[in-house]
mmCIF file with all atom_site columns, C-alpha atoms in Angstrom:
data_model
loop_
_atom_site.group_PDB
_atom_site.id
_atom_site.type_symbol
_atom_site.label_atom_id
_atom_site.label_alt_id
_atom_site.label_comp_id
_atom_site.label_asym_id
_atom_site.label_entity_id
_atom_site.label_seq_id
_atom_site.pdbx_PDB_ins_code
_atom_site.Cartn_x
_atom_site.Cartn_y
_atom_site.Cartn_z
_atom_site.occupancy
_atom_site.B_iso_or_equiv
_atom_site.pdbx_formal_charge
_atom_site.auth_seq_id
_atom_site.auth_comp_id
_atom_site.auth_asym_id
_atom_site.auth_atom_id
_atom_site.pdbx_PDB_model_num
ATOM 1   C CA . MET W 1 1   ? 2.415   -13.172 -18.547 1.00 57.00 ? 1   MET W CA 1
ATOM 2   C CA . GLY W 1 2   ? 1.074   -9.562  -18.478 1.00 78.00 ? 2   GLY W CA 1
ATOM 3   C CA . ALA W 1 3   ? -1.286  -8.814  -15.533 1.00 88.00 ? 3   ALA W CA 1
ATOM 4   C CA . ARG W 1 4   ? -4.938  -7.432  -15.575 1.00 90.00 ? 4   ARG W CA 1
ATOM 5   C CA . ILE W 1 5   ? -5.138  -4.209  -15.194 1.00 95.00 ? 5   ILE W CA 1
ATOM 6   C CA . LEU W 1 6   ? -8.157  -1.385  -14.837 1.00 96.00 ? 6   LEU W CA 1
ATOM 7   C CA . VAL W 1 7   ? -7.354  2.286   -15.610 1.00 97.00 ? 7   VAL W CA 1
ATOM 8   C CA . ALA W 1 8   ? -9.569  4.915   -14.301 1.00 95.00 ? 8   ALA W CA 1
ATOM 9   C CA . GLU W 1 9   ? -9.027  8.216   -15.798 1.00 93.00 ? 9   GLU W CA 1
ATOM 10  C CA . ASP W 1 10  ? -11.357 10.606  -16.654 1.00 91.00 ? 10  ASP W CA 1
ATOM 11  C CA . ASP W 1 11  ? -9.364  12.639  -18.651 1.00 91.00 ? 11  ASP W CA 1
ATOM 12  C CA . VAL W 1 12  ? -9.940  10.309  -22.395 1.00 93.00 ? 12  VAL W CA 1
ATOM 13  C CA . LYS W 1 13  ? -6.550  10.613  -24.191 1.00 93.00 ? 13  LYS W CA 1
ATOM 14  C CA . GLN W 1 14  ? -4.329  10.881  -21.000 1.00 92.00 ? 14  GLN W CA 1
ATOM 15  C CA . ALA W 1 15  ? -5.942  7.264   -20.472 1.00 93.00 ? 15  ALA W CA 1
ATOM 16  C CA . GLU W 1 16  ? -5.526  6.121   -24.125 1.00 94.00 ? 16  GLU W CA 1
ATOM 17  C CA . LEU W 1 17  ? -2.036  6.986   -24.043 1.00 95.00 ? 17  LEU W CA 1
ATOM 18  C CA . VAL W 1 18  ? -1.032  4.714   -20.564 1.00 95.00 ? 18  VAL W CA 1
ATOM 19  C CA . ARG W 1 19  ? -3.452  1.971   -22.273 1.00 95.00 ? 19  ARG W CA 1
ATOM 20  C CA . ARG W 1 20  ? -0.814  1.983   -25.173 1.00 95.00 ? 20  ARG W CA 1
ATOM 21  C CA . TYR W 1 21  ? 2.009   1.863   -23.297 1.00 95.00 ? 21  TYR W CA 1
ATOM 22  C CA . LEU W 1 22  ? 0.568   -1.189  -20.746 1.00 95.00 ? 22  LEU W CA 1
ATOM 23  C CA . GLU W 1 23  ? -0.206  -2.806  -23.034 1.00 94.00 ? 23  GLU W CA 1
ATOM 24  C CA . ARG W 1 24  ? 3.039   -2.368  -24.917 1.00 93.00 ? 24  ARG W CA 1
ATOM 25  C CA . GLU W 1 25  ? 4.683   -4.099  -21.832 1.00 91.00 ? 25  GLU W CA 1
ATOM 26  C CA . GLY W 1 26  ? 2.326   -7.104  -22.296 1.00 92.00 ? 26  GLY W CA 1
ATOM 27  C CA . HIS W 1 27  ? -0.809  -6.247  -19.852 1.00 93.00 ? 27  HIS W CA 1
ATOM 28  C CA . SER W 1 28  ? -4.173  -6.661  -20.584 1.00 91.00 ? 28  SER W CA 1
ATOM 29  C CA . VAL W 1 29  ? -6.166  -3.146  -19.426 1.00 95.00 ? 29  VAL W CA 1
ATOM 30  C CA . VAL W 1 30  ? -9.610  -1.584  -19.426 1.00 95.00 ? 30  VAL W CA 1
ATOM 31  C CA . VAL W 1 31  ? -10.003 1.963   -18.803 1.00 96.00 ? 31  VAL W CA 1
ATOM 32  C CA . THR W 1 32  ? -12.809 3.464   -17.193 1.00 96.00 ? 32  THR W CA 1
ATOM 33  C CA . HIS W 1 33  ? -13.824 7.150   -17.298 1.00 95.00 ? 33  HIS W CA 1
ATOM 34  C CA . ASP W 1 34  ? -15.579 7.701   -14.317 1.00 94.00 ? 34  ASP W CA 1
ATOM 35  C CA . GLY W 1 35  ? -16.004 6.262   -10.196 1.00 92.00 ? 35  GLY W CA 1
ATOM 36  C CA . ARG W 1 36  ? -18.554 4.445   -10.302 1.00 94.00 ? 36  ARG W CA 1
ATOM 37  C CA . THR W 1 37  ? -18.050 3.040   -13.340 1.00 94.00 ? 37  THR W CA 1
ATOM 38  C CA . ALA W 1 38  ? -14.084 1.942   -11.808 1.00 94.00 ? 38  ALA W CA 1
ATOM 39  C CA . LEU W 1 39  ? -15.797 0.120   -8.828  1.00 92.00 ? 39  LEU W CA 1
ATOM 40  C CA . ASP W 1 40  ? -18.153 -1.726  -10.953 1.00 92.00 ? 40  ASP W CA 1
ATOM 41  C CA . GLU W 1 41  ? -15.466 -3.326  -13.174 1.00 92.00 ? 41  GLU W CA 1
ATOM 42  C CA . ALA W 1 42  ? -13.180 -3.895  -10.165 1.00 91.00 ? 42  ALA W CA 1
ATOM 43  C CA . ARG W 1 43  ? -15.138 -5.860  -8.231  1.00 88.00 ? 43  ARG W CA 1
ATOM 44  C CA . ARG W 1 44  ? -16.213 -8.289  -11.427 1.00 87.00 ? 44  ARG W CA 1
ATOM 45  C CA . ARG W 1 45  ? -12.417 -8.075  -12.978 1.00 85.00 ? 45  ARG W CA 1
ATOM 46  C CA . GLN W 1 46  ? -10.840 -8.620  -10.190 1.00 84.00 ? 46  GLN W CA 1
ATOM 47  C CA . PRO W 1 47  ? -8.016  -6.867  -11.704 1.00 90.00 ? 47  PRO W CA 1
ATOM 48  C CA . ASP W 1 48  ? -3.709  -7.527  -10.629 1.00 90.00 ? 48  ASP W CA 1
ATOM 49  C CA . LEU W 1 49  ? -3.734  -3.777  -10.401 1.00 94.00 ? 49  LEU W CA 1
ATOM 50  C CA . LEU W 1 50  ? -5.224  -0.378  -10.695 1.00 95.00 ? 50  LEU W CA 1
ATOM 51  C CA . VAL W 1 51  ? -4.432  2.637   -11.956 1.00 96.00 ? 51  VAL W CA 1
ATOM 52  C CA . LEU W 1 52  ? -6.725  5.161   -10.551 1.00 94.00 ? 52  LEU W CA 1
ATOM 53  C CA . ASP W 1 53  ? -7.134  9.035   -10.997 1.00 92.00 ? 53  ASP W CA 1
ATOM 54  C CA . VAL W 1 54  ? -8.207  11.253  -7.781  1.00 90.00 ? 54  VAL W CA 1
ATOM 55  C CA . MET W 1 55  ? -10.541 13.984  -9.576  1.00 89.00 ? 55  MET W CA 1
ATOM 56  C CA . MET W 1 56  ? -13.037 11.651  -11.168 1.00 89.00 ? 56  MET W CA 1
ATOM 57  C CA . PRO W 1 57  ? -16.504 12.584  -11.535 1.00 90.00 ? 57  PRO W CA 1
ATOM 58  C CA . ARG W 1 58  ? -19.498 10.613  -10.080 1.00 90.00 ? 58  ARG W CA 1
ATOM 59  C CA . VAL W 1 59  ? -17.413 8.574   -7.115  1.00 91.00 ? 59  VAL W CA 1
ATOM 60  C CA . ASP W 1 60  ? -13.754 10.151  -6.643  1.00 88.00 ? 60  ASP W CA 1
ATOM 61  C CA . GLY W 1 61  ? -10.766 8.386   -6.022  1.00 89.00 ? 61  GLY W CA 1
ATOM 62  C CA . LEU W 1 62  ? -10.103 8.676   -2.730  1.00 90.00 ? 62  LEU W CA 1
ATOM 63  C CA . ASP W 1 63  ? -13.924 7.619   -2.008  1.00 91.00 ? 63  ASP W CA 1
ATOM 64  C CA . VAL W 1 64  ? -13.382 4.604   -4.683  1.00 92.00 ? 64  VAL W CA 1
ATOM 65  C CA . CYS W 1 65  ? -9.739  3.625   -2.826  1.00 91.00 ? 65  CYS W CA 1
ATOM 66  C CA . ARG W 1 66  ? -11.342 3.801   0.498   1.00 89.00 ? 66  ARG W CA 1
ATOM 67  C CA . ILE W 1 67  ? -14.757 1.361   -0.908  1.00 91.00 ? 67  ILE W CA 1
ATOM 68  C CA . LEU W 1 68  ? -12.100 -1.300  -2.626  1.00 90.00 ? 68  LEU W CA 1
ATOM 69  C CA . ARG W 1 69  ? -9.840  -1.442  0.217   1.00 87.00 ? 69  ARG W CA 1
ATOM 70  C CA . THR W 1 70  ? -12.605 -3.098  3.008   1.00 84.00 ? 70  THR W CA 1
ATOM 71  C CA . GLU W 1 71  ? -13.172 -5.842  -0.515  1.00 82.00 ? 71  GLU W CA 1
ATOM 72  C CA . SER W 1 72  ? -9.748  -6.283  -1.675  1.00 82.00 ? 72  SER W CA 1
ATOM 73  C CA . ASP W 1 73  ? -5.887  -6.019  -1.508  1.00 84.00 ? 73  ASP W CA 1
ATOM 74  C CA . THR W 1 74  ? -5.803  -5.189  -4.954  1.00 88.00 ? 74  THR W CA 1
ATOM 75  C CA . PRO W 1 75  ? -2.967  -3.208  -5.818  1.00 91.00 ? 75  PRO W CA 1
ATOM 76  C CA . ILE W 1 76  ? -3.489  0.375   -6.398  1.00 93.00 ? 76  ILE W CA 1
ATOM 77  C CA . ILE W 1 77  ? -1.565  3.466   -7.620  1.00 92.00 ? 77  ILE W CA 1
ATOM 78  C CA . MET W 1 78  ? -3.079  6.827   -7.865  1.00 90.00 ? 78  MET W CA 1
ATOM 79  C CA . LEU W 1 79  ? -2.740  9.769   -10.149 1.00 89.00 ? 79  LEU W CA 1
ATOM 80  C CA . THR W 1 80  ? -3.403  13.221  -8.705  1.00 84.00 ? 80  THR W CA 1
ATOM 81  C CA . ALA W 1 81  ? -2.547  17.306  -9.394  1.00 80.00 ? 81  ALA W CA 1
ATOM 82  C CA . ARG W 1 82  ? -2.582  17.329  -6.320  1.00 69.00 ? 82  ARG W CA 1
ATOM 83  C CA . SER W 1 83  ? 0.844   17.644  -4.309  1.00 62.00 ? 83  SER W CA 1
ATOM 84  C CA . THR W 1 84  ? 0.652   18.575  -1.394  1.00 62.00 ? 84  THR W CA 1
ATOM 85  C CA . GLU W 1 85  ? 2.230   15.968  1.583   1.00 65.00 ? 85  GLU W CA 1
ATOM 86  C CA . ASP W 1 86  ? -1.241  15.847  2.844   1.00 69.00 ? 86  ASP W CA 1
ATOM 87  C CA . ASP W 1 87  ? -2.835  15.233  -0.289  1.00 65.00 ? 87  ASP W CA 1
ATOM 88  C CA . LEU W 1 88  ? -0.706  12.249  -0.637  1.00 69.00 ? 88  LEU W CA 1
ATOM 89  C CA . LEU W 1 89  ? -0.421  11.005  2.979   1.00 75.00 ? 89  LEU W CA 1
ATOM 90  C CA . LEU W 1 90  ? -4.243  10.941  2.937   1.00 74.00 ? 90  LEU W CA 1
ATOM 91  C CA . GLY W 1 91  ? -3.951  8.418   -0.554  1.00 71.00 ? 91  GLY W CA 1
ATOM 92  C CA . LEU W 1 92  ? -1.646  6.438   1.341   1.00 78.00 ? 92  LEU W CA 1
ATOM 93  C CA . ASP W 1 93  ? -3.554  5.828   4.606   1.00 78.00 ? 93  ASP W CA 1
ATOM 94  C CA . LEU W 1 94  ? -6.604  5.079   2.856   1.00 80.00 ? 94  LEU W CA 1
ATOM 95  C CA . GLY W 1 95  ? -4.426  2.223   0.838   1.00 81.00 ? 95  GLY W CA 1
ATOM 96  C CA . ALA W 1 96  ? -2.680  3.455   -2.026  1.00 86.00 ? 96  ALA W CA 1
ATOM 97  C CA . ASP W 1 97  ? 0.390   1.597   -2.601  1.00 86.00 ? 97  ASP W CA 1
ATOM 98  C CA . ASP W 1 98  ? 1.598   4.676   -4.353  1.00 86.00 ? 98  ASP W CA 1
ATOM 99  C CA . TYR W 1 99  ? 0.529   7.718   -5.839  1.00 85.00 ? 99  TYR W CA 1
ATOM 100 C CA . LEU W 1 100 ? 2.298   9.805   -9.210  1.00 88.00 ? 100 LEU W CA 1
ATOM 101 C CA . THR W 1 101 ? 1.596   13.683  -9.547  1.00 86.00 ? 101 THR W CA 1
ATOM 102 C CA . LYS W 1 102 ? 0.324   15.342  -12.827 1.00 86.00 ? 102 LYS W CA 1
ATOM 103 C CA . PRO W 1 103 ? 2.059   15.804  -15.068 1.00 86.00 ? 103 PRO W CA 1
ATOM 104 C CA . TYR W 1 104 ? 3.903   12.414  -15.111 1.00 88.00 ? 104 TYR W CA 1
ATOM 105 C CA . SER W 1 105 ? 5.857   9.953   -17.334 1.00 90.00 ? 105 SER W CA 1
ATOM 106 C CA . PRO W 1 106 ? 3.721   7.501   -18.570 1.00 91.00 ? 106 PRO W CA 1
ATOM 107 C CA . ARG W 1 107 ? 7.435   5.741   -18.580 1.00 92.00 ? 107 ARG W CA 1
ATOM 108 C CA . GLU W 1 108 ? 7.123   6.686   -15.060 1.00 92.00 ? 108 GLU W CA 1
ATOM 109 C CA . LEU W 1 109 ? 3.750   4.827   -14.570 1.00 93.00 ? 109 LEU W CA 1
ATOM 110 C CA . VAL W 1 110 ? 5.018   1.759   -16.196 1.00 94.00 ? 110 VAL W CA 1
ATOM 111 C CA . ALA W 1 111 ? 7.875   1.683   -14.200 1.00 92.00 ? 111 ALA W CA 1
ATOM 112 C CA . ARG W 1 112 ? 5.928   1.942   -11.248 1.00 91.00 ? 112 ARG W CA 1
ATOM 113 C CA . VAL W 1 113 ? 3.195   -1.152  -12.117 1.00 93.00 ? 113 VAL W CA 1
ATOM 114 C CA . ARG W 1 114 ? 6.416   -2.733  -12.974 1.00 91.00 ? 114 ARG W CA 1
ATOM 115 C CA . THR W 1 115 ? 7.953   -2.891  -9.455  1.00 89.00 ? 115 THR W CA 1
ATOM 116 C CA . ILE W 1 116 ? 4.695   -3.263  -7.200  1.00 89.00 ? 116 ILE W CA 1
ATOM 117 C CA . LEU W 1 117 ? 3.795   -6.306  -9.872  1.00 89.00 ? 117 LEU W CA 1
ATOM 118 C CA . ARG W 1 118 ? 7.530   -7.753  -8.632  1.00 85.00 ? 118 ARG W CA 1
ATOM 119 C CA . ARG W 1 119 ? 6.478   -7.012  -5.490  1.00 81.00 ? 119 ARG W CA 1
ATOM 120 C CA . VAL W 1 120 ? 3.016   -8.574  -5.054  1.00 78.00 ? 120 VAL W CA 1
ATOM 121 C CA . GLU W 1 121 ? 4.426   -11.808 -6.540  1.00 75.00 ? 121 GLU W CA 1
ATOM 122 C CA . ARG W 1 122 ? 7.316   -11.812 -4.497  1.00 66.00 ? 122 ARG W CA 1
ATOM 123 C CA . HIS W 1 123 ? 5.138   -11.973 -1.312  1.00 61.00 ? 123 HIS W CA 1
ATOM 124 C CA . ARG W 1 124 ? 2.967   -15.137 -3.215  1.00 57.00 ? 124 ARG W CA 1
ATOM 125 C CA . ALA W 1 125 ? 4.922   -17.121 -0.465  1.00 51.00 ? 125 ALA W CA 1
ATOM 126 C CA . PRO W 1 126 ? 4.070   -20.320 1.195   1.00 50.00 ? 126 PRO W CA 1
ATOM 127 C CA . HIS W 1 127 ? 1.941   -19.884 3.754   1.00 51.00 ? 127 HIS W CA 1
ATOM 128 C CA . SER W 1 128 ? 3.006   -17.560 6.483   1.00 74.00 ? 128 SER W CA 1
ATOM 129 C CA . ARG W 1 129 ? 3.037   -17.186 10.352  1.00 80.00 ? 129 ARG W CA 1
ATOM 130 C CA . HIS W 1 130 ? 5.241   -15.045 12.586  1.00 86.00 ? 130 HIS W CA 1
ATOM 131 C CA . ARG W 1 131 ? 4.588   -15.392 16.358  1.00 85.00 ? 131 ARG W CA 1
ATOM 132 C CA . ILE W 1 132 ? 5.707   -12.861 18.647  1.00 90.00 ? 132 ILE W CA 1
ATOM 133 C CA . GLY W 1 133 ? 4.824   -12.754 22.185  1.00 86.00 ? 133 GLY W CA 1
ATOM 134 C CA . ALA W 1 134 ? 0.888   -12.315 21.878  1.00 87.00 ? 134 ALA W CA 1
ATOM 135 C CA . LEU W 1 135 ? 1.397   -10.728 18.411  1.00 92.00 ? 135 LEU W CA 1
ATOM 136 C CA . THR W 1 136 ? 0.528   -13.101 15.597  1.00 91.00 ? 136 THR W CA 1
ATOM 137 C CA . VAL W 1 137 ? 0.728   -11.661 12.150  1.00 92.00 ? 137 VAL W CA 1
ATOM 138 C CA . ASP W 1 138 ? -0.051  -14.284 9.529   1.00 88.00 ? 138 ASP W CA 1
ATOM 139 C CA . THR W 1 139 ? 0.699   -13.148 5.864   1.00 84.00 ? 139 THR W CA 1
ATOM 140 C CA . ASP W 1 140 ? -0.886  -15.391 4.319   1.00 78.00 ? 140 ASP W CA 1
ATOM 141 C CA . ARG W 1 141 ? -4.358  -14.809 4.780   1.00 80.00 ? 141 ARG W CA 1
ATOM 142 C CA . HIS W 1 142 ? -3.155  -11.139 6.131   1.00 86.00 ? 142 HIS W CA 1
ATOM 143 C CA . GLN W 1 143 ? -4.673  -10.924 9.163   1.00 89.00 ? 143 GLN W CA 1
ATOM 144 C CA . VAL W 1 144 ? -3.083  -10.003 12.609  1.00 93.00 ? 144 VAL W CA 1
ATOM 145 C CA . TYR W 1 145 ? -3.710  -11.082 16.279  1.00 92.00 ? 145 TYR W CA 1
ATOM 146 C CA . VAL W 1 146 ? -3.524  -9.819  19.668  1.00 91.00 ? 146 VAL W CA 1
ATOM 147 C CA . ASP W 1 147 ? -3.952  -12.474 22.656  1.00 85.00 ? 147 ASP W CA 1
ATOM 148 C CA . GLY W 1 148 ? -6.087  -14.833 19.920  1.00 82.00 ? 148 GLY W CA 1
ATOM 149 C CA . ARG W 1 149 ? -8.497  -11.297 19.515  1.00 89.00 ? 149 ARG W CA 1
ATOM 150 C CA . GLU W 1 150 ? -8.051  -10.468 15.455  1.00 91.00 ? 150 GLU W CA 1
ATOM 151 C CA . ILE W 1 151 ? -7.075  -7.086  14.841  1.00 93.00 ? 151 ILE W CA 1
ATOM 152 C CA . ASP W 1 152 ? -8.368  -4.486  12.772  1.00 93.00 ? 152 ASP W CA 1
ATOM 153 C CA . VAL W 1 153 ? -5.433  -2.911  10.073  1.00 91.00 ? 153 VAL W CA 1
ATOM 154 C CA . THR W 1 154 ? -5.006  -1.229  6.991   1.00 86.00 ? 154 THR W CA 1
ATOM 155 C CA . PRO W 1 155 ? -2.951  -2.644  4.194   1.00 83.00 ? 155 PRO W CA 1
ATOM 156 C CA . ALA W 1 156 ? -0.383  -0.194  4.847   1.00 81.00 ? 156 ALA W CA 1
ATOM 157 C CA . GLU W 1 157 ? -0.728  -1.085  8.279   1.00 88.00 ? 157 GLU W CA 1
ATOM 158 C CA . PHE W 1 158 ? -0.114  -4.586  7.427   1.00 91.00 ? 158 PHE W CA 1
ATOM 159 C CA . LYS W 1 159 ? 2.941   -4.561  5.491   1.00 89.00 ? 159 LYS W CA 1
ATOM 160 C CA . ILE W 1 160 ? 4.630   -2.369  7.635   1.00 91.00 ? 160 ILE W CA 1
ATOM 161 C CA . LEU W 1 161 ? 3.968   -4.793  10.285  1.00 93.00 ? 161 LEU W CA 1
ATOM 162 C CA . ALA W 1 162 ? 4.998   -8.376  8.482   1.00 91.00 ? 162 ALA W CA 1
ATOM 163 C CA . CYS W 1 163 ? 8.222   -6.265  7.622   1.00 90.00 ? 163 CYS W CA 1
ATOM 164 C CA . LEU W 1 164 ? 9.233   -5.949  11.328  1.00 92.00 ? 164 LEU W CA 1
ATOM 165 C CA . CYS W 1 165 ? 7.601   -8.923  12.170  1.00 91.00 ? 165 CYS W CA 1
ATOM 166 C CA . ALA W 1 166 ? 10.031  -10.894 9.372   1.00 87.00 ? 166 ALA W CA 1
ATOM 167 C CA . GLU W 1 167 ? 12.837  -10.131 10.972  1.00 87.00 ? 167 GLU W CA 1
ATOM 168 C CA . PRO W 1 168 ? 12.266  -9.299  15.091  1.00 90.00 ? 168 PRO W CA 1
ATOM 169 C CA . GLY W 1 169 ? 15.275  -7.396  16.340  1.00 90.00 ? 169 GLY W CA 1
ATOM 170 C CA . ARG W 1 170 ? 16.618  -5.864  12.385  1.00 92.00 ? 170 ARG W CA 1
ATOM 171 C CA . VAL W 1 171 ? 16.657  -2.124  12.420  1.00 93.00 ? 171 VAL W CA 1
ATOM 172 C CA . PHE W 1 172 ? 14.645  -0.983  9.743   1.00 91.00 ? 172 PHE W CA 1
ATOM 173 C CA . PRO W 1 173 ? 15.194  1.963   8.602   1.00 90.00 ? 173 PRO W CA 1
ATOM 174 C CA . ARG W 1 174 ? 12.172  4.657   7.998   1.00 87.00 ? 174 ARG W CA 1
ATOM 175 C CA . GLN W 1 175 ? 13.291  4.705   3.666   1.00 83.00 ? 175 GLN W CA 1
ATOM 176 C CA . LYS W 1 176 ? 13.636  0.581   3.603   1.00 83.00 ? 176 LYS W CA 1
ATOM 177 C CA . LEU W 1 177 ? 10.250  0.064   5.268   1.00 85.00 ? 177 LEU W CA 1
ATOM 178 C CA . LEU W 1 178 ? 8.430   2.634   2.962   1.00 81.00 ? 178 LEU W CA 1
ATOM 179 C CA . GLU W 1 179 ? 10.385  0.609   0.186   1.00 77.00 ? 179 GLU W CA 1
ATOM 180 C CA . GLU W 1 180 ? 9.819   -2.989  1.256   1.00 72.00 ? 180 GLU W CA 1
ATOM 181 C CA . ALA W 1 181 ? 5.895   -1.778  2.034   1.00 69.00 ? 181 ALA W CA 1
ATOM 182 C CA . PHE W 1 182 ? 5.044   0.512   -0.994  1.00 67.00 ? 182 PHE W CA 1
ATOM 183 C CA . GLY W 1 183 ? 7.628   -0.458  -3.670  1.00 62.00 ? 183 GLY W CA 1
ATOM 184 C CA . PHE W 1 184 ? 8.684   2.729   -4.499  1.00 55.00 ? 184 PHE W CA 1
ATOM 185 C CA . ASP W 1 185 ? 10.872  5.796   -3.656  1.00 49.00 ? 185 ASP W CA 1
ATOM 186 C CA . HIS W 1 186 ? 9.245   8.236   -0.627  1.00 47.00 ? 186 HIS W CA 1
ATOM 187 C CA . TYR W 1 187 ? 12.218  10.049  -0.431  1.00 48.00 ? 187 TYR W CA 1
ATOM 188 C CA . ALA W 1 188 ? 9.828   13.346  0.746   1.00 42.00 ? 188 ALA W CA 1
ATOM 189 C CA . LEU W 1 189 ? 7.515   11.657  2.749   1.00 61.00 ? 189 LEU W CA 1
ATOM 190 C CA . ASP W 1 190 ? 9.518   9.459   5.735   1.00 64.00 ? 190 ASP W CA 1
ATOM 191 C CA . ARG W 1 191 ? 6.369   10.720  8.136   1.00 75.00 ? 191 ARG W CA 1
ATOM 192 C CA . THR W 1 192 ? 4.431   8.465   6.608   1.00 79.00 ? 192 THR W CA 1
ATOM 193 C CA . VAL W 1 193 ? 5.785   5.640   8.638   1.00 85.00 ? 193 VAL W CA 1
ATOM 194 C CA . ASP W 1 194 ? 5.319   7.383   11.680  1.00 88.00 ? 194 ASP W CA 1
ATOM 195 C CA . VAL W 1 195 ? 2.024   7.759   10.757  1.00 87.00 ? 195 VAL W CA 1
ATOM 196 C CA . HIS W 1 196 ? 1.172   3.899   10.598  1.00 89.00 ? 196 HIS W CA 1
ATOM 197 C CA . VAL W 1 197 ? 3.560   2.838   13.073  1.00 93.00 ? 197 VAL W CA 1
ATOM 198 C CA . MET W 1 198 ? 1.560   5.693   15.954  1.00 93.00 ? 198 MET W CA 1
ATOM 199 C CA . ASN W 1 199 ? -1.507  3.794   14.171  1.00 93.00 ? 199 ASN W CA 1
ATOM 200 C CA . LEU W 1 200 ? -0.288  0.733   14.867  1.00 95.00 ? 200 LEU W CA 1
ATOM 201 C CA . ARG W 1 201 ? 0.571   1.016   18.187  1.00 96.00 ? 201 ARG W CA 1
ATOM 202 C CA . ARG W 1 202 ? -2.479  1.923   19.253  1.00 95.00 ? 202 ARG W CA 1
ATOM 203 C CA . LYS W 1 203 ? -4.249  -1.286  17.679  1.00 95.00 ? 203 LYS W CA 1
ATOM 204 C CA . ILE W 1 204 ? -1.768  -3.797  18.861  1.00 95.00 ? 204 ILE W CA 1
ATOM 205 C CA . GLU W 1 205 ? 0.133   -2.192  22.127  1.00 95.00 ? 205 GLU W CA 1
ATOM 206 C CA . ALA W 1 206 ? -1.346  -2.216  25.666  1.00 93.00 ? 206 ALA W CA 1
ATOM 207 C CA . ASP W 1 207 ? 0.370   0.934   26.547  1.00 93.00 ? 207 ASP W CA 1
ATOM 208 C CA . PRO W 1 208 ? 0.841   3.116   23.338  1.00 93.00 ? 208 PRO W CA 1
ATOM 209 C CA . GLY W 1 209 ? 2.591   5.088   24.884  1.00 92.00 ? 209 GLY W CA 1
ATOM 210 C CA . ALA W 1 210 ? 5.695   3.145   25.853  1.00 93.00 ? 210 ALA W CA 1
ATOM 211 C CA . PRO W 1 211 ? 5.280   -0.139  23.371  1.00 94.00 ? 211 PRO W CA 1
ATOM 212 C CA . ALA W 1 212 ? 6.535   -3.623  23.658  1.00 94.00 ? 212 ALA W CA 1
ATOM 213 C CA . TYR W 1 213 ? 6.407   -4.619  20.315  1.00 95.00 ? 213 TYR W CA 1
ATOM 214 C CA . LEU W 1 214 ? 7.211   -1.756  17.508  1.00 95.00 ? 214 LEU W CA 1
ATOM 215 C CA . LEU W 1 215 ? 10.170  0.005   18.983  1.00 95.00 ? 215 LEU W CA 1
ATOM 216 C CA . THR W 1 216 ? 11.664  3.230   18.056  1.00 95.00 ? 216 THR W CA 1
ATOM 217 C CA . VAL W 1 217 ? 15.565  3.004   17.418  1.00 93.00 ? 217 VAL W CA 1
ATOM 218 C CA . TYR W 1 218 ? 16.129  6.974   17.652  1.00 91.00 ? 218 TYR W CA 1
ATOM 219 C CA . GLY W 1 219 ? 17.606  8.525   14.702  1.00 86.00 ? 219 GLY W CA 1
ATOM 220 C CA . VAL W 1 220 ? 17.673  5.886   12.886  1.00 89.00 ? 220 VAL W CA 1
ATOM 221 C CA . GLY W 1 221 ? 13.932  4.052   12.214  1.00 91.00 ? 221 GLY W CA 1
ATOM 222 C CA . TYR W 1 222 ? 11.860  1.207   13.766  1.00 94.00 ? 222 TYR W CA 1
ATOM 223 C CA . LYS W 1 223 ? 12.509  -2.545  14.818  1.00 94.00 ? 223 LYS W CA 1
ATOM 224 C CA . MET W 1 224 ? 10.467  -5.271  16.311  1.00 94.00 ? 224 MET W CA 1
ATOM 225 C CA . ALA W 1 225 ? 11.483  -6.280  19.384  1.00 92.00 ? 225 ALA W CA 1
ATOM 226 C CA . ASP W 1 226 ? 12.655  -9.801  20.128  1.00 83.00 ? 226 ASP W CA 1
ATOM 227 C CA . HIS W 1 227 ? 11.141  -10.290 23.466  1.00 74.00 ? 227 HIS W CA 1
ATOM 228 C CA . PRO W 1 228 ? 8.290   -8.108  23.918  1.00 76.00 ? 228 PRO W CA 1
ATOM 229 C CA . GLY W 1 229 ? 8.109   -5.960  27.310  1.00 60.00 ? 229 GLY W CA 1
ATOM 230 C CA . VAL W 1 230 ? 12.110  -6.654  27.657  1.00 52.00 ? 230 VAL W CA 1
ATOM 231 C CA . ARG W 1 231 ? 13.769  -2.999  27.226  1.00 49.00 ? 231 ARG W CA 1
ATOM 232 C CA . ASP W 1 232 ? 16.460  -2.686  26.412  1.00 50.00 ? 232 ASP W CA 1
ATOM 233 C CA . ALA W 1 233 ? 18.589  0.726   25.229  1.00 44.00 ? 233 ALA W CA 1
ATOM 234 C CA . SER W 1 234 ? 17.849  1.518   21.600  1.00 44.00 ? 234 SER W CA 1
#
């Protein structure tokens, strides 16, 4: 069964090309050409996925992403002519699930869409709540609590935290966390995980400089402590 996909792209020819490729996959596609209309359509239609160009008139894609992330967890793939690492990190930090730089292959975009939709379906599991010490991660309600107090986290932060909490003590390489959290290969952006972990520590740790939950395994990646507050040799 196809997904409902909203494509926000100001290049009319490119937007129609993307539409054709996605419709061949069986998806229902709506196209908009500016950020304001994209916001309105996303709110009205509640799509399963949003393909969002960064450089758009009226409201740019980054602002659209920022606004929608306060309202929903709809997966977002951003399209951009900007290719610097800082630009990519900014989009991801705002909550984008994937990033394609122009020029890109429509077939690659379709593959990314397929990967993200599979991940979303996989995560539609029965209600699950992970409790580790004073930390609670509710993956069904997308909520995080520390000592009963709800903590505000970004979608990207939540995905990484939920992944780690699902298997306390397991060491996750940065690349694996990127694949689990975002559903695609971030081969050039391992630092993305470091940024999100740093932000998570500020939010959930009593002392971010001496974390009890999110532990660094030097030269490898990160793990969630089995017993918070008990230091190990990692």
